[in-house]
Tab-separated table of C-alpha atoms in Angstrom:
chain	number	residue	atom	x	y	z
A	45	MET	CA	-1.851	-51.341	1.679
A	46	GLU	CA	-5.537	-50.661	2.215
A	47	ARG	CA	-6.345	-47.624	4.335
A	48	ILE	CA	-9.515	-46.346	5.964
A	49	THR	CA	-10.126	-42.763	6.988
A	50	THR	CA	-11.086	-41.719	10.498
A	51	ILE	CA	-14.603	-40.864	9.270
A	52	GLN	CA	-14.948	-44.397	7.919
A	53	LEU	CA	-13.705	-45.780	11.237
A	54	PHE	CA	-16.253	-43.593	13.002
A	55	THR	CA	-19.101	-44.936	10.861
A	56	LEU	CA	-17.954	-48.548	11.273
A	57	ILE	CA	-17.861	-48.204	15.061
A	58	MET	CA	-21.232	-46.422	15.183
A	59	ILE	CA	-22.973	-49.118	13.107
A	60	PHE	CA	-21.186	-51.850	15.059
A	61	GLU	CA	-22.221	-50.426	18.423
A	62	ILE	CA	-25.819	-49.690	17.438
A	63	GLY	CA	-25.882	-53.033	15.571
A	64	SER	CA	-27.882	-55.565	17.462
A	65	THR	CA	-28.380	-53.460	20.585
A	66	THR	CA	-31.521	-51.977	19.038
A	67	LEU	CA	-33.027	-55.465	19.105
A	68	PHE	CA	-32.599	-56.088	22.805
A	69	ALA	CA	-33.670	-54.195	25.826
A	70	GLN	CA	-30.208	-53.900	27.349
A	71	GLY	CA	-30.098	-54.095	31.143
A	72	ILE	CA	-33.835	-54.744	31.392
A	73	GLY	CA	-33.178	-56.782	34.548
A	74	ALA	CA	-33.025	-53.395	36.266
A	75	ASP	CA	-36.613	-52.790	35.124
A	76	ARG	CA	-37.417	-49.123	34.427
A	77	ASP	CA	-33.861	-48.097	35.376
A	78	ALA	CA	-32.329	-49.952	32.430
A	79	TRP	CA	-31.193	-46.659	30.893
A	80	ILE	CA	-29.087	-45.947	34.006
A	81	VAL	CA	-27.393	-49.347	33.493
A	82	ILE	CA	-26.349	-48.173	30.020
A	83	LEU	CA	-24.959	-44.949	31.452
A	84	ILE	CA	-22.850	-46.694	34.121
A	85	SER	CA	-21.679	-49.373	31.675
A	86	TYR	CA	-20.667	-46.657	29.231
A	87	VAL	CA	-18.267	-45.166	31.796
A	88	ILE	CA	-16.690	-48.597	32.464
A	89	GLY	CA	-16.767	-49.363	28.731
A	90	LEU	CA	-14.749	-46.216	28.038
A	91	GLY	CA	-12.004	-47.638	30.277
A	92	LEU	CA	-11.961	-50.825	28.194
A	93	ILE	CA	-11.885	-48.835	24.964
A	94	TRP	CA	-8.988	-46.776	26.343
A	95	VAL	CA	-7.078	-50.063	26.714
A	96	PHE	CA	-8.000	-51.238	23.190
A	97	THR	CA	-6.861	-47.930	21.689
A	98	GLN	CA	-3.668	-47.731	23.767
A	99	ILE	CA	-2.190	-50.875	22.171
A	100	PRO	CA	-1.827	-49.330	18.659
A	101	LYS	CA	-0.163	-46.286	20.252
A	102	TYR	CA	2.796	-48.491	21.232
A	103	TYR	CA	2.940	-50.181	17.829
A	104	PRO	CA	1.499	-47.876	15.161
A	105	ASN	CA	1.064	-49.505	11.717
A	106	LYS	CA	1.659	-53.019	13.065
A	107	ASN	CA	-1.172	-55.519	12.784
A	108	PHE	CA	-2.488	-57.406	15.808
A	109	SER	CA	-0.599	-60.586	14.934
A	110	GLU	CA	2.703	-58.682	14.736
A	111	ILE	CA	1.958	-56.940	18.042
A	112	LEU	CA	1.265	-60.291	19.738
A	113	THR	CA	4.391	-61.912	18.285
A	114	THR	CA	6.609	-58.967	19.236
A	115	THR	CA	5.232	-58.880	22.762
A	116	LEU	CA	4.818	-62.552	23.664
A	117	GLY	CA	6.956	-64.463	21.156
A	118	ALA	CA	5.592	-66.721	18.416
A	119	LYS	CA	4.977	-69.746	20.655
A	120	ILE	CA	2.525	-67.963	22.915
A	121	ALA	CA	1.218	-65.539	20.305
A	122	LYS	CA	0.061	-68.002	17.625
A	123	PRO	CA	-2.365	-70.055	19.768
A	124	LEU	CA	-3.673	-66.818	21.281
A	125	LEU	CA	-4.330	-65.450	17.802
A	126	LEU	CA	-6.188	-68.657	16.939
A	127	LEU	CA	-8.281	-68.295	20.099
A	128	PHE	CA	-9.116	-64.708	19.210
A	129	GLY	CA	-10.072	-65.935	15.733
A	130	LEU	CA	-12.380	-68.598	17.170
A	131	TYR	CA	-13.964	-66.036	19.472
A	132	PHE	CA	-14.647	-63.759	16.472
A	133	LEU	CA	-16.087	-66.740	14.599
A	134	SER	CA	-18.357	-67.520	17.527
A	135	GLN	CA	-19.592	-63.929	17.714
A	136	ALA	CA	-20.080	-63.778	13.948
A	137	LEU	CA	-22.136	-66.989	14.050
A	138	HIS	CA	-24.315	-65.588	16.846
A	139	ASN	CA	-25.057	-62.375	14.963
A	140	PHE	CA	-25.457	-64.118	11.643
A	141	TYR	CA	-27.945	-66.700	12.896
A	142	GLU	CA	-29.871	-64.214	15.001
A	143	PHE	CA	-30.384	-61.733	12.210
A	144	GLY	CA	-31.168	-64.401	9.656
A	145	MET	CA	-33.741	-65.827	12.031
A	146	LEU	CA	-35.233	-62.431	12.843
A	147	ILE	CA	-35.643	-61.611	9.173
A	148	ASN	CA	-37.219	-65.027	8.757
A	149	MET	CA	-39.634	-64.275	11.613
A	150	THR	CA	-40.547	-60.729	10.652
A	151	ALA	CA	-40.288	-60.261	6.903
A	152	LEU	CA	-39.739	-63.542	5.014
A	153	SER	CA	-41.683	-66.058	7.051
A	154	LYS	CA	-42.264	-68.508	4.169
A	155	THR	CA	-38.655	-68.552	2.955
A	156	PRO	CA	-36.442	-71.344	4.328
A	157	LEU	CA	-33.857	-70.071	6.803
A	158	LEU	CA	-30.961	-71.554	4.827
A	159	VAL	CA	-31.910	-69.502	1.746
A	160	ILE	CA	-31.966	-66.287	3.793
A	161	LEU	CA	-28.624	-67.151	5.379
A	162	TYR	CA	-27.017	-67.899	2.004
A	163	LEU	CA	-28.334	-64.659	0.483
A	164	PHE	CA	-26.981	-62.846	3.542
A	165	ILE	CA	-23.521	-64.464	3.378
A	166	ILE	CA	-23.082	-64.029	-0.384
A	167	VAL	CA	-23.346	-60.254	0.064
A	168	ILE	CA	-20.889	-60.432	2.976
A	169	ILE	CA	-18.418	-62.569	0.971
A	170	TYR	CA	-18.639	-60.152	-1.951
A	171	ILE	CA	-18.027	-57.033	0.155
A	172	LEU	CA	-15.298	-58.554	2.337
A	173	SER	CA	-13.387	-60.018	-0.587
A	174	LEU	CA	-13.153	-56.478	-1.977
A	175	GLY	CA	-11.376	-55.485	1.237
A	176	VAL	CA	-11.835	-53.648	4.515
A	177	GLU	CA	-11.832	-50.334	2.689
A	178	VAL	CA	-14.971	-51.293	0.746
A	179	LEU	CA	-16.687	-52.443	3.941
A	180	ALA	CA	-15.826	-49.117	5.575
A	181	ARG	CA	-17.064	-47.134	2.569
A	182	THR	CA	-20.314	-49.114	2.576
A	183	ALA	CA	-20.739	-48.202	6.246
A	184	GLU	CA	-20.025	-44.578	5.388
A	185	ILE	CA	-22.809	-44.595	2.803
A	186	LEU	CA	-25.358	-46.488	4.898
A	187	LEU	CA	-24.899	-44.915	8.336
A	188	PRO	CA	-26.896	-41.742	7.521
A	189	TYR	CA	-29.883	-43.885	6.477
A	190	LEU	CA	-29.624	-46.006	9.632
A	191	LEU	CA	-29.482	-42.872	11.791
A	192	LEU	CA	-32.344	-41.297	9.861
A	193	PHE	CA	-34.548	-44.349	10.373
A	194	LEU	CA	-33.652	-44.577	14.055
A	195	ILE	CA	-34.374	-40.893	14.656
A	196	ILE	CA	-37.643	-41.153	12.695
A	197	THR	CA	-38.553	-44.080	14.962
A	198	PHE	CA	-37.891	-41.973	18.061
A	199	ILE	CA	-39.848	-38.963	16.752
A	200	VAL	CA	-42.826	-40.979	15.551
A	201	ASN	CA	-42.933	-42.874	18.840
A	202	PHE	CA	-42.779	-39.629	20.760
A	203	PHE	CA	-45.925	-38.352	19.043
A	204	SER	CA	-47.709	-41.681	19.291
A	205	GLU	CA	-50.617	-42.123	21.747
A	206	THR	CA	-48.834	-45.052	23.402
A	207	PHE	CA	-45.826	-42.993	24.533
A	208	GLU	CA	-45.954	-42.634	28.340
A	209	LEU	CA	-42.858	-41.127	29.931
A	210	ASP	CA	-44.356	-41.966	33.345
A	211	ASN	CA	-43.358	-45.605	32.658
A	212	LEU	CA	-39.815	-44.582	33.585
A	213	LEU	CA	-40.796	-43.342	37.036
A	214	PRO	CA	-39.804	-43.697	39.840
A	215	VAL	CA	-36.125	-43.408	39.004
A	216	LEU	CA	-34.056	-45.906	41.051
A	217	GLY	CA	-37.262	-47.069	42.750
A	218	ASN	CA	-35.660	-50.436	43.611
A	219	GLY	CA	-32.331	-48.925	44.649
A	220	LEU	CA	-28.928	-49.286	42.999
A	221	LYS	CA	-28.519	-53.044	43.521
A	222	PRO	CA	-30.503	-54.312	40.489
A	223	VAL	CA	-28.814	-51.663	38.350
A	224	LEU	CA	-25.314	-52.761	39.379
A	225	ALA	CA	-26.232	-56.435	38.892
A	226	GLU	CA	-26.906	-55.760	35.215
A	227	VAL	CA	-23.810	-53.648	34.550
A	228	TYR	CA	-21.365	-56.433	33.642
A	229	ASP	CA	-23.780	-57.720	30.995
A	230	VAL	CA	-23.932	-54.358	29.248
A	231	VAL	CA	-20.197	-53.687	29.661
A	232	ALA	CA	-19.624	-56.890	27.690
A	233	PHE	CA	-22.317	-56.230	25.121
A	234	PRO	CA	-21.823	-53.871	23.286
A	235	PHE	CA	-18.731	-52.170	24.777
A	236	GLY	CA	-16.528	-55.240	25.336
A	237	GLU	CA	-17.311	-56.454	21.826
A	238	MET	CA	-15.205	-53.548	20.548
A	239	VAL	CA	-12.203	-55.864	21.068
A	240	VAL	CA	-12.664	-56.971	17.431
A	241	PHE	CA	-11.390	-53.559	16.302
A	242	LEU	CA	-7.896	-54.566	17.498
A	243	MET	CA	-7.752	-56.374	14.153
A	244	PHE	CA	-8.519	-53.179	12.226
A	245	TRP	CA	-6.567	-50.361	13.921
A	246	HIS	CA	-3.583	-50.727	11.563
A	247	TYR	CA	-5.802	-49.911	8.585
A	248	VAL	CA	-6.541	-46.390	9.891
A	249	ASN	CA	-4.662	-43.711	7.965
A	250	LYS	CA	-4.180	-41.427	10.998
A	251	PRO	CA	-3.275	-43.634	13.994
A	252	ALA	CA	-3.050	-40.590	16.268
A	253	LEU	CA	-6.788	-39.972	15.880
A	254	ILE	CA	-7.965	-43.533	16.610
A	255	ARG	CA	-8.812	-42.915	20.274
A	256	LYS	CA	-10.586	-39.612	19.708
A	257	THR	CA	-12.679	-41.074	16.865
A	258	THR	CA	-13.540	-44.206	18.824
A	259	PHE	CA	-14.587	-42.307	21.948
A	260	LEU	CA	-16.756	-39.978	19.876
A	261	ALA	CA	-18.425	-42.819	17.959
A	262	VAL	CA	-19.055	-44.886	21.094
A	263	SER	CA	-20.450	-41.861	22.953
A	264	LEU	CA	-22.888	-41.033	20.148
A	265	ALA	CA	-23.890	-44.688	19.818
A	266	THR	CA	-24.521	-44.848	23.573
A	267	ILE	CA	-26.840	-41.835	23.384
A	268	LEU	CA	-28.803	-43.573	20.616
A	269	ILE	CA	-28.921	-46.879	22.521
A	270	MET	CA	-30.174	-45.044	25.604
A	271	MET	CA	-32.821	-43.144	23.646
A	272	ASN	CA	-33.901	-46.402	22.043
A	273	LEU	CA	-34.301	-47.985	25.466
A	274	ILE	CA	-36.201	-45.011	26.861
A	275	VAL	CA	-38.598	-45.181	23.879
A	276	MET	CA	-39.111	-48.922	24.385
A	277	LEU	CA	-39.817	-48.453	28.097
A	278	ALA	CA	-42.098	-45.487	27.524
A	279	VAL	CA	-44.145	-47.269	24.850
A	280	LEU	CA	-44.231	-50.880	26.061
A	281	GLY	CA	-43.576	-50.485	29.797
A	282	PRO	CA	-40.887	-52.496	31.628
A	283	GLU	CA	-42.767	-55.847	31.770
A	284	LEU	CA	-43.624	-56.049	28.088
A	285	THR	CA	-40.168	-54.769	27.080
A	286	ALA	CA	-38.561	-57.560	29.091
A	287	ASN	CA	-40.807	-60.292	27.702
A	288	THR	CA	-41.025	-59.340	24.029
A	289	GLU	CA	-38.789	-61.169	21.530
A	290	ILE	CA	-38.020	-58.022	19.508
A	291	PRO	CA	-39.053	-54.921	21.508
A	292	LEU	CA	-38.157	-52.488	18.707
A	293	LEU	CA	-40.551	-54.218	16.341
A	294	GLU	CA	-43.348	-54.218	18.906
A	295	THR	CA	-42.747	-50.532	19.557
A	296	LEU	CA	-43.023	-49.711	15.877
A	297	LEU	CA	-46.092	-51.888	15.406
A	298	SER	CA	-47.843	-50.078	18.221
A	299	ILE	CA	-47.492	-46.711	16.472
A	300	ASN	CA	-50.714	-45.252	15.220
A	301	ILE	CA	-50.812	-41.582	14.418
A	302	ALA	CA	-54.315	-40.555	13.282
A	303	ASN	CA	-54.720	-43.933	11.514
A	304	ILE	CA	-52.331	-42.658	8.827
A	305	ILE	CA	-48.859	-43.560	10.063
A	306	THR	CA	-49.123	-47.262	11.003
A	307	ASN	CA	-47.388	-50.610	10.297
A	308	LEU	CA	-43.843	-49.296	10.408
A	309	ASP	CA	-42.319	-52.769	10.745
A	310	SER	CA	-40.352	-52.316	7.513
A	311	VAL	CA	-38.367	-49.582	9.282
A	312	ALA	CA	-37.493	-52.040	12.063
A	313	VAL	CA	-36.412	-54.660	9.507
A	314	PHE	CA	-34.175	-52.076	7.822
A	315	ILE	CA	-32.517	-51.130	11.113
A	316	MET	CA	-32.129	-54.794	12.073
A	317	PHE	CA	-30.693	-55.860	8.735
A	318	PHE	CA	-27.970	-53.225	8.544
A	319	GLY	CA	-26.988	-53.613	12.179
A	320	GLY	CA	-26.767	-57.387	11.827
A	321	PHE	CA	-24.989	-57.203	8.505
A	322	PHE	CA	-22.140	-55.053	9.793
A	323	LYS	CA	-21.748	-56.876	13.090
A	324	THR	CA	-21.509	-60.197	11.275
A	325	ALA	CA	-19.204	-58.815	8.586
A	326	ILE	CA	-16.789	-57.165	11.055
A	327	HIS	CA	-16.547	-60.253	13.281
A	328	PHE	CA	-16.204	-62.554	10.281
A	329	MET	CA	-13.466	-60.362	8.821
A	330	GLY	CA	-11.728	-60.445	12.219
A	331	PHE	CA	-11.810	-64.249	12.103
A	332	CYS	CA	-10.537	-64.420	8.514
A	333	LEU	CA	-7.703	-61.966	9.256
A	334	ALA	CA	-6.681	-64.001	12.307
A	335	ILE	CA	-6.579	-67.245	10.289
A	336	THR	CA	-4.681	-65.581	7.433
A	337	TRP	CA	-2.084	-64.075	9.793
A	338	LEU	CA	-1.773	-67.388	11.591
A	339	PHE	CA	-0.393	-68.893	8.385
A	340	ASN	CA	1.689	-65.785	7.654
A	341	GLY	CA	-0.498	-64.901	4.683
A	342	ASN	CA	-1.652	-61.465	3.718
A	343	LYS	CA	-4.643	-62.139	1.469
A	344	PRO	CA	-7.761	-63.218	3.376
A	345	GLU	CA	-9.916	-63.682	0.224
A	346	TRP	CA	-9.598	-67.489	0.154
A	347	CYS	CA	-10.468	-67.773	3.794
A	348	ILE	CA	-13.455	-65.442	3.316
A	349	THR	CA	-14.809	-67.515	0.426
A	350	ILE	CA	-14.259	-70.982	1.899
A	351	PHE	CA	-15.455	-70.238	5.424
A	352	GLY	CA	-18.149	-67.937	4.066
A	353	LEU	CA	-19.721	-70.727	2.033
A	354	LEU	CA	-19.629	-73.021	5.070
A	355	PHE	CA	-20.895	-70.318	7.394
A	356	PRO	CA	-24.690	-70.867	7.071
A	357	LEU	CA	-24.188	-74.614	7.604
A	358	MET	CA	-22.085	-73.945	10.696
A	359	ALA	CA	-24.762	-71.574	12.033
A	360	ILE	CA	-27.563	-74.097	11.512
A	361	TYR	CA	-25.463	-76.886	13.021
A	362	ARG	CA	-24.589	-74.771	16.064
A	363	PHE	CA	-28.038	-73.373	16.878
A	364	SER	CA	-31.306	-75.257	16.810
A	365	GLY	CA	-33.509	-72.174	17.106
A	366	ILE	CA	-33.606	-68.574	18.274
A	367	ASP	CA	-34.191	-69.642	21.899
A	368	ASP	CA	-31.175	-71.959	21.781
A	369	GLN	CA	-29.063	-69.166	20.282
A	370	ARG	CA	-30.174	-66.657	22.922
A	371	TRP	CA	-29.558	-69.191	25.710
A	372	LYS	CA	-26.019	-69.841	24.467
A	373	GLY	CA	-25.472	-66.118	23.934
A	374	SER	CA	-26.699	-64.910	27.290
A	375	GLU	CA	-25.356	-67.749	29.458
A	376	GLY	CA	-21.935	-68.349	27.909
A	377	GLY	CA	-21.493	-65.701	25.230
A	378	ILE	CA	-21.303	-62.833	27.713
A	379	TYR	CA	-18.475	-64.584	29.605
A	380	SER	CA	-16.553	-65.165	26.394
A	381	ILE	CA	-16.816	-61.447	25.555
A	382	LEU	CA	-15.672	-60.469	29.057
A	383	LEU	CA	-12.789	-62.935	28.853
A	384	PHE	CA	-11.563	-61.703	25.478
A	385	SER	CA	-11.917	-58.058	26.417
A	386	ALA	CA	-9.894	-58.742	29.592
A	387	LEU	CA	-7.010	-60.333	27.647
A	388	PRO	CA	-5.967	-57.015	26.014
A	389	ILE	CA	-5.741	-55.437	29.489
A	390	LEU	CA	-3.101	-58.005	30.464
A	391	LEU	CA	-1.472	-57.609	27.081
A	392	LEU	CA	-1.228	-53.857	27.556
A	393	ILE	CA	0.377	-54.218	30.997
A	394	ILE	CA	2.917	-56.673	29.524
A	395	ILE	CA	3.700	-54.256	26.656
A	396	PHE	CA	4.147	-51.449	29.180
A	397	LEU	CA	6.489	-53.504	31.377
A	398	LYS	CA	8.505	-54.710	28.395
A	399	LYS	CA	8.959	-51.156	27.167
A	400	LYS	CA	10.019	-50.126	30.649
A	401	ASN	CA	12.468	-53.058	30.839
A	402	ALA	CA	13.909	-52.078	27.466
A	403	SER	CA	14.323	-48.424	28.455
A	404	LYS	CA	16.027	-49.480	31.712
A	405	LYS	CA	18.419	-51.624	29.697
A	406	GLU	CA	19.249	-48.645	27.469
A	407	ASP	CA	19.857	-46.456	30.516
A	408	THR	CA	22.351	-48.931	32.004
A	409	HIS	CA	24.148	-49.148	28.643
A	410	VAL	CA	24.474	-45.359	28.444
A	411	SER	CA	25.721	-44.993	32.028
B	194	MET	CA	-19.916	-72.346	38.531
B	195	LEU	CA	-20.439	-69.374	36.272
B	196	VAL	CA	-21.265	-71.428	33.182
B	197	GLU	CA	-23.292	-74.624	33.312
B	198	LEU	CA	-21.594	-77.801	32.120
B	199	SER	CA	-24.614	-78.639	29.950
B	200	LEU	CA	-24.016	-75.426	28.033
B	201	LEU	CA	-20.389	-76.328	27.368
B	202	LYS	CA	-21.472	-79.769	26.165
B	203	ALA	CA	-24.120	-78.261	23.916
B	204	ASP	CA	-21.732	-75.743	22.390
B	205	PRO	CA	-18.184	-77.117	21.816
B	206	LEU	CA	-17.003	-73.881	20.157
B	207	LEU	CA	-17.980	-71.900	23.246
B	208	ALA	CA	-16.279	-74.504	25.442
B	209	ILE	CA	-13.015	-74.186	23.470
B	210	ILE	CA	-13.156	-70.395	23.675
B	211	LEU	CA	-13.938	-70.269	27.389
B	212	ILE	CA	-11.426	-72.926	28.436
B	213	GLY	CA	-8.721	-71.635	26.083
B	214	GLY	CA	-9.340	-68.042	27.152
B	215	SER	CA	-9.110	-68.972	30.837
B	216	ILE	CA	-5.850	-70.856	30.261
B	217	TYR	CA	-4.467	-67.823	28.449
B	218	ILE	CA	-5.448	-65.500	31.282
B	219	ILE	CA	-3.309	-67.704	33.574
B	220	ILE	CA	-0.423	-67.820	31.065
B	221	LEU	CA	-0.454	-64.042	30.647
B	222	LEU	CA	-0.623	-63.511	34.403
B	223	MET	CA	2.439	-65.749	34.809
B	224	TYR	CA	4.228	-63.904	32.009
B	225	LEU	CA	3.294	-60.626	33.652
B	226	SER	CA	4.674	-61.630	37.035
B	227	PHE	CA	7.870	-62.808	35.318
B	228	GLN	CA	8.242	-59.402	33.656
B	229	MET	CA	7.593	-57.646	36.960
B	230	LEU	CA	10.234	-59.712	38.712
B	231	ARG	CA	12.695	-58.897	35.950
B	232	LEU	CA	11.962	-55.217	36.363
B	233	LEU	CA	12.350	-55.405	40.133
B	234	PHE	CA	15.585	-57.344	40.300
B	235	LYS	CA	17.401	-55.920	37.309
B	236	ARG	CA	19.703	-53.005	37.796
């Protein structure tokens, strides 16, 4: 069986969490206090991640389908697995279309969207059909570059003339209410999205270290997301950050250090592409694994190829433009993430009660 | 309503996920209460 190391899991989670969050100004509804929203959501998000990482502790080395069947019985488990699969498909389509469109808008404006999407999906099909291990190793190789580019972005912005830390003041000027109103949004995206890793825990070679690795990766990713937001707010100010389509790109375009370091949009495209690539690939793999397990198979390659080739068509059929995609994502998508990250909480309580029931049964047998 | 009906009409996949997910929350809650009752009344 394929195995991934804890370092590979760490890199996968880091890239996944940073993923598309660099594109948005998370919690910008709270204006200049958006970074506090991230901080509060992180604390709640850790609770969710504790739940996601507790499930494999009860059933180490069992995949998610086996855990569901053991806990709920096949009749309830199979439709639930299908629903999880559809949710992963929906998330994959969102990420896929969004990143394809953003690349179309920023770098390849004269190339038809369908061509970009097909080029994008062919790489994903190739990597995923080689297995989860290859995806994890790719993340391991690429994460240092992503981090390097992100940190360069922060440093260059910091020395740019447009960087004004005063844009973040006054802290909590409008009170806590707008901050708390934004929290559920950020808890869902990106922390609730971690629910997709339920499909991958059984691949980890040291199950005992899953929680530690995940907490570490999410914590580091949160620091980067927060720094990214602070840079956006300091450079663009809260109004422009809230109203710009891609704040990161605007931030990088505004950099001008002595007329030498300018036009850094290629850096933004790099960050966007890798983030989008891994988010799409992980969600798509989650969907393919769910469908394969649903039919008691163990080789997702066919599913990856068939659905992969249909994927760009599905994305274009589902979304009519970036505004449509963002409307569907922000209005309904957030609720779907919250719903599917709440299901494992119930699942965990059921597992706990069942284990307790079983141990009580054993006790009565002994006495 | 949390989600507009027009959104569900415009996006059938989202509608399936949201409705299916909500139904499953209810099913799991019922299952959970059944397990709790078993735990309470079993000696």
